Amino acid sequence: MAQAVEEWYKQMPIITRSYLTAAIVTTIGCSLEIISPYNLYLNPMLVVKHYQFWRLVTNFLYFRKMDLDFLFHMFFLARYCKLLEENSFRGRTADFFYMLLFGATVLTGIVLIGGMIPYVSESFAKIIFLSNSLTFMMVYVWSKQNPFIHMSFLGLFTFTAAYLPWVLLGFSVLVGANAWVDLLGMIAGHAYYFLEDVYPKMTGRRPLKTPSFIRSLFADDPVVVARPANVRFAAPPVDEGH
């Protein structure tokens, strides 16, 4: 069993494995009181006035208590992050990292701007960890890129992947979770999907082209189709009529 888990972990692509490891280590560290969540949460005042810039990153690593909800989000993180990196972004690790960076930036910007808008500022002020939102963004992007895959929700009903974010949003509402968290992930996911997949087809321009300095951080191996060894192809038959 332990060997199977180790093999499964080693076979994960680099970004998925790194993010999953950081999330589990951070959440366990907080549960054991080795790390304090108060040093991790997103606080614009502490970032700007006290230069605690790490909060812009650490708020995406903590998934609250280690309960059923934590396992639920770890499953979605491992599954859909891995599916995206291995399929849609196969051989494009830099592009996948840039997608996560874009999503994290959009989510942070929404929370900061929302905190300054009357009537909704109180709701946004309660969102101090965006890890669940970033996970939901990945689910949304995957569902947009694979809309016709058939899925089942707890064996109760079937639907296509295009409706997966809405099914999960409805489930969050039923269990009393904060729907804003999932909605933010859907907004960030749709922003990426539109700018990366829809807008380039409309205009021929790609606004989310990965910067060269990010590409230089990742050495993507090209996908090569190997020709079978020791295979000889016969010459075409000669037409005797000529």
JSON list of C-alpha atoms in Angstrom, two decimals:
[
{"chain": "A", "resi": 1, "resn": "MET", "atom": "CA", "xyz": [0.00, 0.00, 0.00]},
{"chain": "A", "resi": 2, "resn": "ALA", "atom": "CA", "xyz": [2.76, 2.43, 0.99]},
{"chain": "A", "resi": 3, "resn": "GLN", "atom": "CA", "xyz": [4.70, 1.57, -2.15]},
{"chain": "A", "resi": 4, "resn": "ALA", "atom": "CA", "xyz": [1.63, 2.21, -4.32]},
{"chain": "A", "resi": 5, "resn": "VAL", "atom": "CA", "xyz": [1.13, 5.63, -2.73]},
{"chain": "A", "resi": 6, "resn": "GLU", "atom": "CA", "xyz": [4.82, 6.42, -3.25]},
{"chain": "A", "resi": 7, "resn": "GLU", "atom": "CA", "xyz": [4.62, 5.45, -6.93]},
{"chain": "A", "resi": 8, "resn": "TRP", "atom": "CA", "xyz": [1.45, 7.53, -7.38]},
{"chain": "A", "resi": 9, "resn": "TYR", "atom": "CA", "xyz": [3.18, 10.50, -5.76]},
{"chain": "A", "resi": 10, "resn": "LYS", "atom": "CA", "xyz": [6.35, 10.18, -7.85]},
{"chain": "A", "resi": 11, "resn": "GLN", "atom": "CA", "xyz": [4.38, 9.95, -11.08]},
{"chain": "A", "resi": 12, "resn": "MET", "atom": "CA", "xyz": [2.73, 13.32, -10.49]},
{"chain": "A", "resi": 13, "resn": "PRO", "atom": "CA", "xyz": [3.96, 16.17, -12.71]},
{"chain": "A", "resi": 14, "resn": "ILE", "atom": "CA", "xyz": [6.19, 18.73, -11.03]},
{"chain": "A", "resi": 15, "resn": "ILE", "atom": "CA", "xyz": [3.72, 21.59, -10.44]},
{"chain": "A", "resi": 16, "resn": "THR", "atom": "CA", "xyz": [0.96, 19.32, -9.13]},
{"chain": "A", "resi": 17, "resn": "ARG", "atom": "CA", "xyz": [3.37, 17.48, -6.83]},
{"chain": "A", "resi": 18, "resn": "SER", "atom": "CA", "xyz": [4.89, 20.69, -5.52]},
{"chain": "A", "resi": 19, "resn": "TYR", "atom": "CA", "xyz": [1.57, 22.41, -4.83]},
{"chain": "A", "resi": 20, "resn": "LEU", "atom": "CA", "xyz": [0.00, 19.33, -3.23]},
{"chain": "A", "resi": 21, "resn": "THR", "atom": "CA", "xyz": [3.05, 18.82, -1.01]},
{"chain": "A", "resi": 22, "resn": "ALA", "atom": "CA", "xyz": [3.15, 22.47, 0.08]},
{"chain": "A", "resi": 23, "resn": "ALA", "atom": "CA", "xyz": [-0.59, 22.45, 0.83]},
{"chain": "A", "resi": 24, "resn": "ILE", "atom": "CA", "xyz": [-0.46, 19.25, 2.90]},
{"chain": "A", "resi": 25, "resn": "VAL", "atom": "CA", "xyz": [2.68, 20.28, 4.80]},
{"chain": "A", "resi": 26, "resn": "THR", "atom": "CA", "xyz": [1.28, 23.76, 5.55]},
{"chain": "A", "resi": 27, "resn": "THR", "atom": "CA", "xyz": [-2.11, 22.46, 6.70]},
{"chain": "A", "resi": 28, "resn": "ILE", "atom": "CA", "xyz": [-0.59, 19.71, 8.87]},
{"chain": "A", "resi": 29, "resn": "GLY", "atom": "CA", "xyz": [1.88, 22.21, 10.32]},
{"chain": "A", "resi": 30, "resn": "CYS", "atom": "CA", "xyz": [-0.99, 24.48, 11.35]},
{"chain": "A", "resi": 31, "resn": "SER", "atom": "CA", "xyz": [-2.96, 21.56, 12.79]},
{"chain": "A", "resi": 32, "resn": "LEU", "atom": "CA", "xyz": [0.03, 20.59, 14.93]},
{"chain": "A", "resi": 33, "resn": "GLU", "atom": "CA", "xyz": [0.52, 24.26, 15.88]},
{"chain": "A", "resi": 34, "resn": "ILE", "atom": "CA", "xyz": [4.00, 24.29, 14.37]},
{"chain": "A", "resi": 35, "resn": "ILE", "atom": "CA", "xyz": [2.86, 27.10, 12.08]},
{"chain": "A", "resi": 36, "resn": "SER", "atom": "CA", "xyz": [0.34, 29.76, 12.99]},
{"chain": "A", "resi": 37, "resn": "PRO", "atom": "CA", "xyz": [-2.41, 30.54, 10.44]},
{"chain": "A", "resi": 38, "resn": "TYR", "atom": "CA", "xyz": [-2.17, 34.15, 11.63]},
{"chain": "A", "resi": 39, "resn": "ASN", "atom": "CA", "xyz": [1.18, 34.33, 9.85]},
{"chain": "A", "resi": 40, "resn": "LEU", "atom": "CA", "xyz": [-0.28, 32.99, 6.61]},
{"chain": "A", "resi": 41, "resn": "TYR", "atom": "CA", "xyz": [-3.61, 34.68, 5.93]},
{"chain": "A", "resi": 42, "resn": "LEU", "atom": "CA", "xyz": [-4.07, 37.48, 3.39]},
{"chain": "A", "resi": 43, "resn": "ASN", "atom": "CA", "xyz": [-3.92, 40.87, 5.08]},
{"chain": "A", "resi": 44, "resn": "PRO", "atom": "CA", "xyz": [-3.38, 43.83, 2.71]},
{"chain": "A", "resi": 45, "resn": "MET", "atom": "CA", "xyz": [-2.34, 46.17, 5.53]},
{"chain": "A", "resi": 46, "resn": "LEU", "atom": "CA", "xyz": [0.41, 43.83, 6.72]},
{"chain": "A", "resi": 47, "resn": "VAL", "atom": "CA", "xyz": [1.58, 43.26, 3.16]},
{"chain": "A", "resi": 48, "resn": "VAL", "atom": "CA", "xyz": [1.82, 46.96, 2.31]},
{"chain": "A", "resi": 49, "resn": "LYS", "atom": "CA", "xyz": [2.86, 48.53, 5.61]},
{"chain": "A", "resi": 50, "resn": "HIS", "atom": "CA", "xyz": [4.95, 45.73, 7.13]},
{"chain": "A", "resi": 51, "resn": "TYR", "atom": "CA", "xyz": [6.26, 44.21, 3.89]},
{"chain": "A", "resi": 52, "resn": "GLN", "atom": "CA", "xyz": [4.95, 40.74, 4.71]},
{"chain": "A", "resi": 53, "resn": "PHE", "atom": "CA", "xyz": [4.86, 39.75, 1.05]},
{"chain": "A", "resi": 54, "resn": "TRP", "atom": "CA", "xyz": [4.86, 36.02, 1.80]},
{"chain": "A", "resi": 55, "resn": "ARG", "atom": "CA", "xyz": [1.16, 36.32, 2.65]},
{"chain": "A", "resi": 56, "resn": "LEU", "atom": "CA", "xyz": [0.44, 36.75, -1.06]},
{"chain": "A", "resi": 57, "resn": "VAL", "atom": "CA", "xyz": [1.61, 33.14, -1.48]},
{"chain": "A", "resi": 58, "resn": "THR", "atom": "CA", "xyz": [0.90, 31.40, 1.82]},
{"chain": "A", "resi": 59, "resn": "ASN", "atom": "CA", "xyz": [-2.82, 32.19, 1.77]},
{"chain": "A", "resi": 60, "resn": "PHE", "atom": "CA", "xyz": [-3.05, 29.76, -1.20]},
{"chain": "A", "resi": 61, "resn": "LEU", "atom": "CA", "xyz": [-1.42, 26.93, 0.76]},
{"chain": "A", "resi": 62, "resn": "TYR", "atom": "CA", "xyz": [-3.59, 26.62, 3.87]},
{"chain": "A", "resi": 63, "resn": "PHE", "atom": "CA", "xyz": [-6.84, 24.61, 3.57]},
{"chain": "A", "resi": 64, "resn": "ARG", "atom": "CA", "xyz": [-8.17, 25.19, 7.08]},
{"chain": "A", "resi": 65, "resn": "LYS", "atom": "CA", "xyz": [-8.85, 22.24, 9.39]},
{"chain": "A", "resi": 66, "resn": "MET", "atom": "CA", "xyz": [-7.89, 18.66, 8.53]},
{"chain": "A", "resi": 67, "resn": "ASP", "atom": "CA", "xyz": [-11.41, 17.33, 8.18]},
{"chain": "A", "resi": 68, "resn": "LEU", "atom": "CA", "xyz": [-13.63, 15.90, 5.45]},
{"chain": "A", "resi": 69, "resn": "ASP", "atom": "CA", "xyz": [-13.61, 19.24, 3.63]},
{"chain": "A", "resi": 70, "resn": "PHE", "atom": "CA", "xyz": [-9.79, 19.18, 3.60]},
{"chain": "A", "resi": 71, "resn": "LEU", "atom": "CA", "xyz": [-9.76, 15.67, 2.06]},
{"chain": "A", "resi": 72, "resn": "PHE", "atom": "CA", "xyz": [-12.38, 16.77, -0.44]},
{"chain": "A", "resi": 73, "resn": "HIS", "atom": "CA", "xyz": [-10.24, 19.68, -1.66]},
{"chain": "A", "resi": 74, "resn": "MET", "atom": "CA", "xyz": [-7.05, 17.61, -1.66]},
{"chain": "A", "resi": 75, "resn": "PHE", "atom": "CA", "xyz": [-8.77, 15.12, -3.95]},
{"chain": "A", "resi": 76, "resn": "PHE", "atom": "CA", "xyz": [-9.83, 17.88, -6.35]},
{"chain": "A", "resi": 77, "resn": "LEU", "atom": "CA", "xyz": [-6.41, 19.50, -6.20]},
{"chain": "A", "resi": 78, "resn": "ALA", "atom": "CA", "xyz": [-4.60, 16.24, -6.95]},
{"chain": "A", "resi": 79, "resn": "ARG", "atom": "CA", "xyz": [-7.06, 15.15, -9.64]},
{"chain": "A", "resi": 80, "resn": "TYR", "atom": "CA", "xyz": [-7.76, 18.25, -11.69]},
{"chain": "A", "resi": 81, "resn": "CYS", "atom": "CA", "xyz": [-4.39, 19.92, -11.29]},
{"chain": "A", "resi": 82, "resn": "LYS", "atom": "CA", "xyz": [-2.82, 16.66, -12.49]},
{"chain": "A", "resi": 83, "resn": "LEU", "atom": "CA", "xyz": [-5.28, 16.29, -15.38]},
{"chain": "A", "resi": 84, "resn": "LEU", "atom": "CA", "xyz": [-4.58, 19.81, -16.59]},
{"chain": "A", "resi": 85, "resn": "GLU", "atom": "CA", "xyz": [-0.81, 19.52, -16.31]},
{"chain": "A", "resi": 86, "resn": "GLU", "atom": "CA", "xyz": [-0.65, 16.09, -17.97]},
{"chain": "A", "resi": 87, "resn": "ASN", "atom": "CA", "xyz": [-3.13, 16.74, -20.78]},
{"chain": "A", "resi": 88, "resn": "SER", "atom": "CA", "xyz": [-4.02, 20.34, -21.68]},
{"chain": "A", "resi": 89, "resn": "PHE", "atom": "CA", "xyz": [-0.56, 21.60, -20.61]},
{"chain": "A", "resi": 90, "resn": "ARG", "atom": "CA", "xyz": [1.48, 18.54, -21.54]},
{"chain": "A", "resi": 91, "resn": "GLY", "atom": "CA", "xyz": [5.02, 19.70, -22.37]},
{"chain": "A", "resi": 92, "resn": "ARG", "atom": "CA", "xyz": [4.06, 23.27, -21.32]},
{"chain": "A", "resi": 93, "resn": "THR", "atom": "CA", "xyz": [4.95, 23.44, -17.65]},
{"chain": "A", "resi": 94, "resn": "ALA", "atom": "CA", "xyz": [5.76, 27.15, -17.86]},
{"chain": "A", "resi": 95, "resn": "ASP", "atom": "CA", "xyz": [2.32, 27.88, -19.33]},
{"chain": "A", "resi": 96, "resn": "PHE", "atom": "CA", "xyz": [0.64, 25.90, -16.55]},
{"chain": "A", "resi": 97, "resn": "PHE", "atom": "CA", "xyz": [2.59, 27.75, -13.88]},
{"chain": "A", "resi": 98, "resn": "TYR", "atom": "CA", "xyz": [1.62, 31.03, -15.55]},
{"chain": "A", "resi": 99, "resn": "MET", "atom": "CA", "xyz": [-2.04, 29.98, -15.47]},
{"chain": "A", "resi": 100, "resn": "LEU", "atom": "CA", "xyz": [-1.83, 29.45, -11.70]},
{"chain": "A", "resi": 101, "resn": "LEU", "atom": "CA", "xyz": [0.01, 32.76, -11.31]},
{"chain": "A", "resi": 102, "resn": "PHE", "atom": "CA", "xyz": [-2.68, 34.53, -13.34]},
{"chain": "A", "resi": 103, "resn": "GLY", "atom": "CA", "xyz": [-5.43, 32.91, -11.27]},
{"chain": "A", "resi": 104, "resn": "ALA", "atom": "CA", "xyz": [-3.78, 33.81, -7.98]},
{"chain": "A", "resi": 105, "resn": "THR", "atom": "CA", "xyz": [-3.35, 37.42, -9.13]},
{"chain": "A", "resi": 106, "resn": "VAL", "atom": "CA", "xyz": [-6.98, 37.73, -10.26]},
{"chain": "A", "resi": 107, "resn": "LEU", "atom": "CA", "xyz": [-8.29, 36.21, -7.02]},
{"chain": "A", "resi": 108, "resn": "THR", "atom": "CA", "xyz": [-6.13, 38.51, -4.88]},
{"chain": "A", "resi": 109, "resn": "GLY", "atom": "CA", "xyz": [-7.20, 41.54, -6.90]},
{"chain": "A", "resi": 110, "resn": "ILE", "atom": "CA", "xyz": [-10.90, 40.68, -6.60]},
{"chain": "A", "resi": 111, "resn": "VAL", "atom": "CA", "xyz": [-10.66, 40.31, -2.81]},
{"chain": "A", "resi": 112, "resn": "LEU", "atom": "CA", "xyz": [-8.71, 43.56, -2.41]},
{"chain": "A", "resi": 113, "resn": "ILE", "atom": "CA", "xyz": [-11.06, 45.56, -4.65]},
{"chain": "A", "resi": 114, "resn": "GLY", "atom": "CA", "xyz": [-14.17, 43.90, -3.19]},
{"chain": "A", "resi": 115, "resn": "GLY", "atom": "CA", "xyz": [-13.03, 44.89, 0.27]},
{"chain": "A", "resi": 116, "resn": "MET", "atom": "CA", "xyz": [-13.34, 48.54, -0.72]},
{"chain": "A", "resi": 117, "resn": "ILE", "atom": "CA", "xyz": [-16.87, 48.33, -2.18]},
{"chain": "A", "resi": 118, "resn": "PRO", "atom": "CA", "xyz": [-19.76, 49.21, 0.16]},
{"chain": "A", "resi": 119, "resn": "TYR", "atom": "CA", "xyz": [-22.36, 46.55, 0.97]},
{"chain": "A", "resi": 120, "resn": "VAL", "atom": "CA", "xyz": [-20.08, 43.68, -0.10]},
{"chain": "A", "resi": 121, "resn": "SER", "atom": "CA", "xyz": [-16.87, 44.68, 1.67]},
{"chain": "A", "resi": 122, "resn": "GLU", "atom": "CA", "xyz": [-17.88, 42.76, 4.80]},
{"chain": "A", "resi": 123, "resn": "SER", "atom": "CA", "xyz": [-18.27, 39.53, 2.80]},
{"chain": "A", "resi": 124, "resn": "PHE", "atom": "CA", "xyz": [-14.89, 39.95, 1.11]},
{"chain": "A", "resi": 125, "resn": "ALA", "atom": "CA", "xyz": [-13.19, 40.80, 4.42]},
{"chain": "A", "resi": 126, "resn": "LYS", "atom": "CA", "xyz": [-14.03, 37.28, 5.63]},
{"chain": "A", "resi": 127, "resn": "ILE", "atom": "CA", "xyz": [-12.11, 35.70, 2.74]},
{"chain": "A", "resi": 128, "resn": "ILE", "atom": "CA", "xyz": [-8.57, 35.52, 4.09]},
{"chain": "A", "resi": 129, "resn": "PHE", "atom": "CA", "xyz": [-7.48, 32.24, 2.46]},
{"chain": "A", "resi": 130, "resn": "LEU", "atom": "CA", "xyz": [-7.84, 31.70, -1.29]},
{"chain": "A", "resi": 131, "resn": "SER", "atom": "CA", "xyz": [-6.61, 28.11, -1.55]},
{"chain": "A", "resi": 132, "resn": "ASN", "atom": "CA", "xyz": [-10.10, 26.70, -2.14]},
{"chain": "A", "resi": 133, "resn": "SER", "atom": "CA", "xyz": [-10.79, 29.34, -4.78]},
{"chain": "A", "resi": 134, "resn": "LEU", "atom": "CA", "xyz": [-7.62, 28.50, -6.71]},
{"chain": "A", "resi": 135, "resn": "THR", "atom": "CA", "xyz": [-8.53, 24.81, -6.64]},
{"chain": "A", "resi": 136, "resn": "PHE", "atom": "CA", "xyz": [-12.01, 25.63, -7.91]},
{"chain": "A", "resi": 137, "resn": "MET", "atom": "CA", "xyz": [-10.47, 27.69, -10.71]},
{"chain": "A", "resi": 138, "resn": "MET", "atom": "CA", "xyz": [-8.59, 24.62, -11.93]},
{"chain": "A", "resi": 139, "resn": "VAL", "atom": "CA", "xyz": [-11.79, 22.58, -11.86]},
{"chain": "A", "resi": 140, "resn": "TYR", "atom": "CA", "xyz": [-13.54, 25.29, -13.91]},
{"chain": "A", "resi": 141, "resn": "VAL", "atom": "CA", "xyz": [-10.77, 25.49, -16.54]},
{"chain": "A", "resi": 142, "resn": "TRP", "atom": "CA", "xyz": [-10.71, 21.69, -16.87]},
{"chain": "A", "resi": 143, "resn": "SER", "atom": "CA", "xyz": [-14.49, 21.56, -17.29]},
{"chain": "A", "resi": 144, "resn": "LYS", "atom": "CA", "xyz": [-14.35, 24.18, -20.05]},
{"chain": "A", "resi": 145, "resn": "GLN", "atom": "CA", "xyz": [-11.64, 22.30, -21.91]},
{"chain": "A", "resi": 146, "resn": "ASN", "atom": "CA", "xyz": [-13.39, 18.92, -21.52]},
{"chain": "A", "resi": 147, "resn": "PRO", "atom": "CA", "xyz": [-17.10, 19.83, -21.66]},
{"chain": "A", "resi": 148, "resn": "PHE", "atom": "CA", "xyz": [-18.46, 16.56, -23.07]},
{"chain": "A", "resi": 149, "resn": "ILE", "atom": "CA", "xyz": [-17.02, 14.07, -20.55]},
{"chain": "A", "resi": 150, "resn": "HIS", "atom": "CA", "xyz": [-19.79, 12.26, -18.68]},
{"chain": "A", "resi": 151, "resn": "MET", "atom": "CA", "xyz": [-19.60, 12.37, -14.89]},
{"chain": "A", "resi": 152, "resn": "SER", "atom": "CA", "xyz": [-21.59, 11.18, -11.90]},
{"chain": "A", "resi": 153, "resn": "PHE", "atom": "CA", "xyz": [-22.20, 12.96, -8.62]},
{"chain": "A", "resi": 154, "resn": "LEU", "atom": "CA", "xyz": [-22.15, 10.51, -5.71]},
{"chain": "A", "resi": 155, "resn": "GLY", "atom": "CA", "xyz": [-23.96, 8.04, -7.93]},
{"chain": "A", "resi": 156, "resn": "LEU", "atom": "CA", "xyz": [-27.15, 10.14, -7.70]},
{"chain": "A", "resi": 157, "resn": "PHE", "atom": "CA", "xyz": [-27.23, 11.62, -11.19]},
{"chain": "A", "resi": 158, "resn": "THR", "atom": "CA", "xyz": [-25.06, 12.02, -14.26]},
{"chain": "A", "resi": 159, "resn": "PHE", "atom": "CA", "xyz": [-24.07, 15.15, -16.13]},
{"chain": "A", "resi": 160, "resn": "THR", "atom": "CA", "xyz": [-21.40, 16.40, -18.51]},
{"chain": "A", "resi": 161, "resn": "ALA", "atom": "CA", "xyz": [-18.21, 18.06, -17.29]},
{"chain": "A", "resi": 162, "resn": "ALA", "atom": "CA", "xyz": [-19.40, 21.46, -18.51]},
{"chain": "A", "resi": 163, "resn": "TYR", "atom": "CA", "xyz": [-21.78, 21.56, -15.52]},
{"chain": "A", "resi": 164, "resn": "LEU", "atom": "CA", "xyz": [-19.27, 20.31, -12.93]},
{"chain": "A", "resi": 165, "resn": "PRO", "atom": "CA", "xyz": [-18.54, 23.76, -11.38]},
{"chain": "A", "resi": 166, "resn": "TRP", "atom": "CA", "xyz": [-22.27, 24.45, -10.98]},
{"chain": "A", "resi": 167, "resn": "VAL", "atom": "CA", "xyz": [-22.89, 21.05, -9.41]},
{"chain": "A", "resi": 168, "resn": "LEU", "atom": "CA", "xyz": [-20.08, 21.65, -6.91]},
{"chain": "A", "resi": 169, "resn": "LEU", "atom": "CA", "xyz": [-21.33, 25.18, -6.24]},
{"chain": "A", "resi": 170, "resn": "GLY", "atom": "CA", "xyz": [-24.80, 23.81, -5.48]},
{"chain": "A", "resi": 171, "resn": "PHE", "atom": "CA", "xyz": [-23.29, 21.19, -3.18]},
{"chain": "A", "resi": 172, "resn": "SER", "atom": "CA", "xyz": [-21.35, 23.89, -1.31]},
{"chain": "A", "resi": 173, "resn": "VAL", "atom": "CA", "xyz": [-24.58, 25.83, -0.76]},
{"chain": "A", "resi": 174, "resn": "LEU", "atom": "CA", "xyz": [-26.37, 22.70, 0.50]},
{"chain": "A", "resi": 175, "resn": "VAL", "atom": "CA", "xyz": [-23.67, 21.93, 3.08]},
{"chain": "A", "resi": 176, "resn": "GLY", "atom": "CA", "xyz": [-23.54, 25.55, 4.25]},
{"chain": "A", "resi": 177, "resn": "ALA", "atom": "CA", "xyz": [-20.11, 26.43, 2.87]},
{"chain": "A", "resi": 178, "resn": "ASN", "atom": "CA", "xyz": [-19.18, 29.93, 1.76]},
{"chain": "A", "resi": 179, "resn": "ALA", "atom": "CA", "xyz": [-20.43, 30.15, -1.85]},
{"chain": "A", "resi": 180, "resn": "TRP", "atom": "CA", "xyz": [-18.28, 33.26, -2.44]},
{"chain": "A", "resi": 181, "resn": "VAL", "atom": "CA", "xyz": [-15.17, 31.11, -2.36]},
{"chain": "A", "resi": 182, "resn": "ASP", "atom": "CA", "xyz": [-16.38, 28.91, -5.22]},
{"chain": "A", "resi": 183, "resn": "LEU", "atom": "CA", "xyz": [-17.75, 31.87, -7.18]},
{"chain": "A", "resi": 184, "resn": "LEU", "atom": "CA", "xyz": [-14.37, 33.61, -7.04]},
{"chain": "A", "resi": 185, "resn": "GLY", "atom": "CA", "xyz": [-12.74, 30.49, -8.46]},
{"chain": "A", "resi": 186, "resn": "MET", "atom": "CA", "xyz": [-15.30, 30.41, -11.28]},
{"chain": "A", "resi": 187, "resn": "ILE", "atom": "CA", "xyz": [-14.69, 34.09, -12.09]},
{"chain": "A", "resi": 188, "resn": "ALA", "atom": "CA", "xyz": [-10.91, 33.61, -12.21]},
{"chain": "A", "resi": 189, "resn": "GLY", "atom": "CA", "xyz": [-11.29, 30.42, -14.23]},
{"chain": "A", "resi": 190, "resn": "HIS", "atom": "CA", "xyz": [-13.60, 32.05, -16.76]},
{"chain": "A", "resi": 191, "resn": "ALA", "atom": "CA", "xyz": [-11.27, 35.04, -17.10]},
{"chain": "A", "resi": 192, "resn": "TYR", "atom": "CA", "xyz": [-8.41, 32.68, -17.98]},
{"chain": "A", "resi": 193, "resn": "TYR", "atom": "CA", "xyz": [-10.54, 30.56, -20.31]},
{"chain": "A", "resi": 194, "resn": "PHE", "atom": "CA", "xyz": [-11.80, 33.61, -22.20]},
{"chain": "A", "resi": 195, "resn": "LEU", "atom": "CA", "xyz": [-8.39, 35.27, -22.57]},
{"chain": "A", "resi": 196, "resn": "GLU", "atom": "CA", "xyz": [-6.57, 32.05, -23.45]},
{"chain": "A", "resi": 197, "resn": "ASP", "atom": "CA", "xyz": [-9.09, 30.08, -25.54]},
{"chain": "A", "resi": 198, "resn": "VAL", "atom": "CA", "xyz": [-11.89, 32.39, -26.73]},
{"chain": "A", "resi": 199, "resn": "TYR", "atom": "CA", "xyz": [-10.28, 35.80, -27.31]},
{"chain": "A", "resi": 200, "resn": "PRO", "atom": "CA", "xyz": [-7.36, 34.50, -29.48]},
{"chain": "A", "resi": 201, "resn": "LYS", "atom": "CA", "xyz": [-9.86, 32.77, -31.80]},
{"chain": "A", "resi": 202, "resn": "MET", "atom": "CA", "xyz": [-11.82, 36.00, -32.12]},
{"chain": "A", "resi": 203, "resn": "THR", "atom": "CA", "xyz": [-8.90, 38.36, -32.72]},
{"chain": "A", "resi": 204, "resn": "GLY", "atom": "CA", "xyz": [-5.85, 36.24, -33.50]},
{"chain": "A", "resi": 205, "resn": "ARG", "atom": "CA", "xyz": [-4.04, 37.75, -30.52]},
{"chain": "A", "resi": 206, "resn": "ARG", "atom": "CA", "xyz": [-3.02, 35.94, -27.35]},
{"chain": "A", "resi": 207, "resn": "PRO", "atom": "CA", "xyz": [-2.87, 38.33, -24.36]},
{"chain": "A", "resi": 208, "resn": "LEU", "atom": "CA", "xyz": [-1.75, 35.67, -21.87]},
{"chain": "A", "resi": 209, "resn": "LYS", "atom": "CA", "xyz": [1.46, 34.69, -23.60]},
{"chain": "A", "resi": 210, "resn": "THR", "atom": "CA", "xyz": [3.84, 33.30, -20.99]},
{"chain": "A", "resi": 211, "resn": "PRO", "atom": "CA", "xyz": [6.76, 35.72, -20.33]},
{"chain": "A", "resi": 212, "resn": "SER", "atom": "CA", "xyz": [10.19, 34.50, -21.39]},
{"chain": "A", "resi": 213, "resn": "PHE", "atom": "CA", "xyz": [11.63, 34.81, -17.87]},
{"chain": "A", "resi": 214, "resn": "ILE", "atom": "CA", "xyz": [9.05, 32.29, -16.62]},
{"chain": "A", "resi": 215, "resn": "ARG", "atom": "CA", "xyz": [9.81, 29.97, -19.53]},
{"chain": "A", "resi": 216, "resn": "SER", "atom": "CA", "xyz": [13.47, 30.09, -18.58]},
{"chain": "A", "resi": 217, "resn": "LEU", "atom": "CA", "xyz": [12.60, 28.57, -15.19]},
{"chain": "A", "resi": 218, "resn": "PHE", "atom": "CA", "xyz": [11.24, 25.39, -16.73]},
{"chain": "A", "resi": 219, "resn": "ALA", "atom": "CA", "xyz": [13.02, 23.10, -19.13]},
{"chain": "A", "resi": 220, "resn": "ASP", "atom": "CA", "xyz": [10.11, 21.39, -20.87]},
{"chain": "A", "resi": 221, "resn": "ASP", "atom": "CA", "xyz": [11.04, 18.24, -22.72]},
{"chain": "A", "resi": 222, "resn": "PRO", "atom": "CA", "xyz": [9.60, 18.21, -26.24]},
{"chain": "A", "resi": 223, "resn": "VAL", "atom": "CA", "xyz": [7.07, 15.49, -26.96]},
{"chain": "A", "resi": 224, "resn": "VAL", "atom": "CA", "xyz": [8.81, 13.14, -29.41]},
{"chain": "A", "resi": 225, "resn": "VAL", "atom": "CA", "xyz": [7.19, 10.28, -31.27]},
{"chain": "A", "resi": 226, "resn": "ALA", "atom": "CA", "xyz": [9.88, 7.64, -31.61]},
{"chain": "A", "resi": 227, "resn": "ARG", "atom": "CA", "xyz": [10.15, 5.57, -34.76]},
{"chain": "A", "resi": 228, "resn": "PRO", "atom": "CA", "xyz": [10.22, 1.80, -34.06]},
{"chain": "A", "resi": 229, "resn": "ALA", "atom": "CA", "xyz": [13.69, 0.31, -34.34]},
{"chain": "A", "resi": 230, "resn": "ASN", "atom": "CA", "xyz": [14.69, -2.19, -37.03]},
{"chain": "A", "resi": 231, "resn": "VAL", "atom": "CA", "xyz": [11.67, -1.49, -39.20]},
{"chain": "A", "resi": 232, "resn": "ARG", "atom": "CA", "xyz": [12.23, -1.43, -42.94]},
{"chain": "A", "resi": 233, "resn": "PHE", "atom": "CA", "xyz": [9.72, -0.16, -45.42]},
{"chain": "A", "resi": 234, "resn": "ALA", "atom": "CA", "xyz": [9.44, -1.96, -48.75]},
{"chain": "A", "resi": 235, "resn": "ALA", "atom": "CA", "xyz": [9.74, 0.00, -51.96]},
{"chain": "A", "resi": 236, "resn": "PRO", "atom": "CA", "xyz": [6.47, 0.73, -53.76]},
{"chain": "A", "resi": 237, "resn": "PRO", "atom": "CA", "xyz": [5.47, -1.96, -56.27]},
{"chain": "A", "resi": 238, "resn": "VAL", "atom": "CA", "xyz": [6.46, -1.37, -59.89]},
{"chain": "A", "resi": 239, "resn": "ASP", "atom": "CA", "xyz": [3.62, -1.26, -62.35]},
{"chain": "A", "resi": 240, "resn": "GLU", "atom": "CA", "xyz": [4.56, -3.84, -65.02]},
{"chain": "A", "resi": 241, "resn": "GLY", "atom": "CA", "xyz": [2.32, -2.13, -67.54]},
{"chain": "A", "resi": 242, "resn": "HIS", "atom": "CA", "xyz": [4.81, 0.76, -67.74]}
]
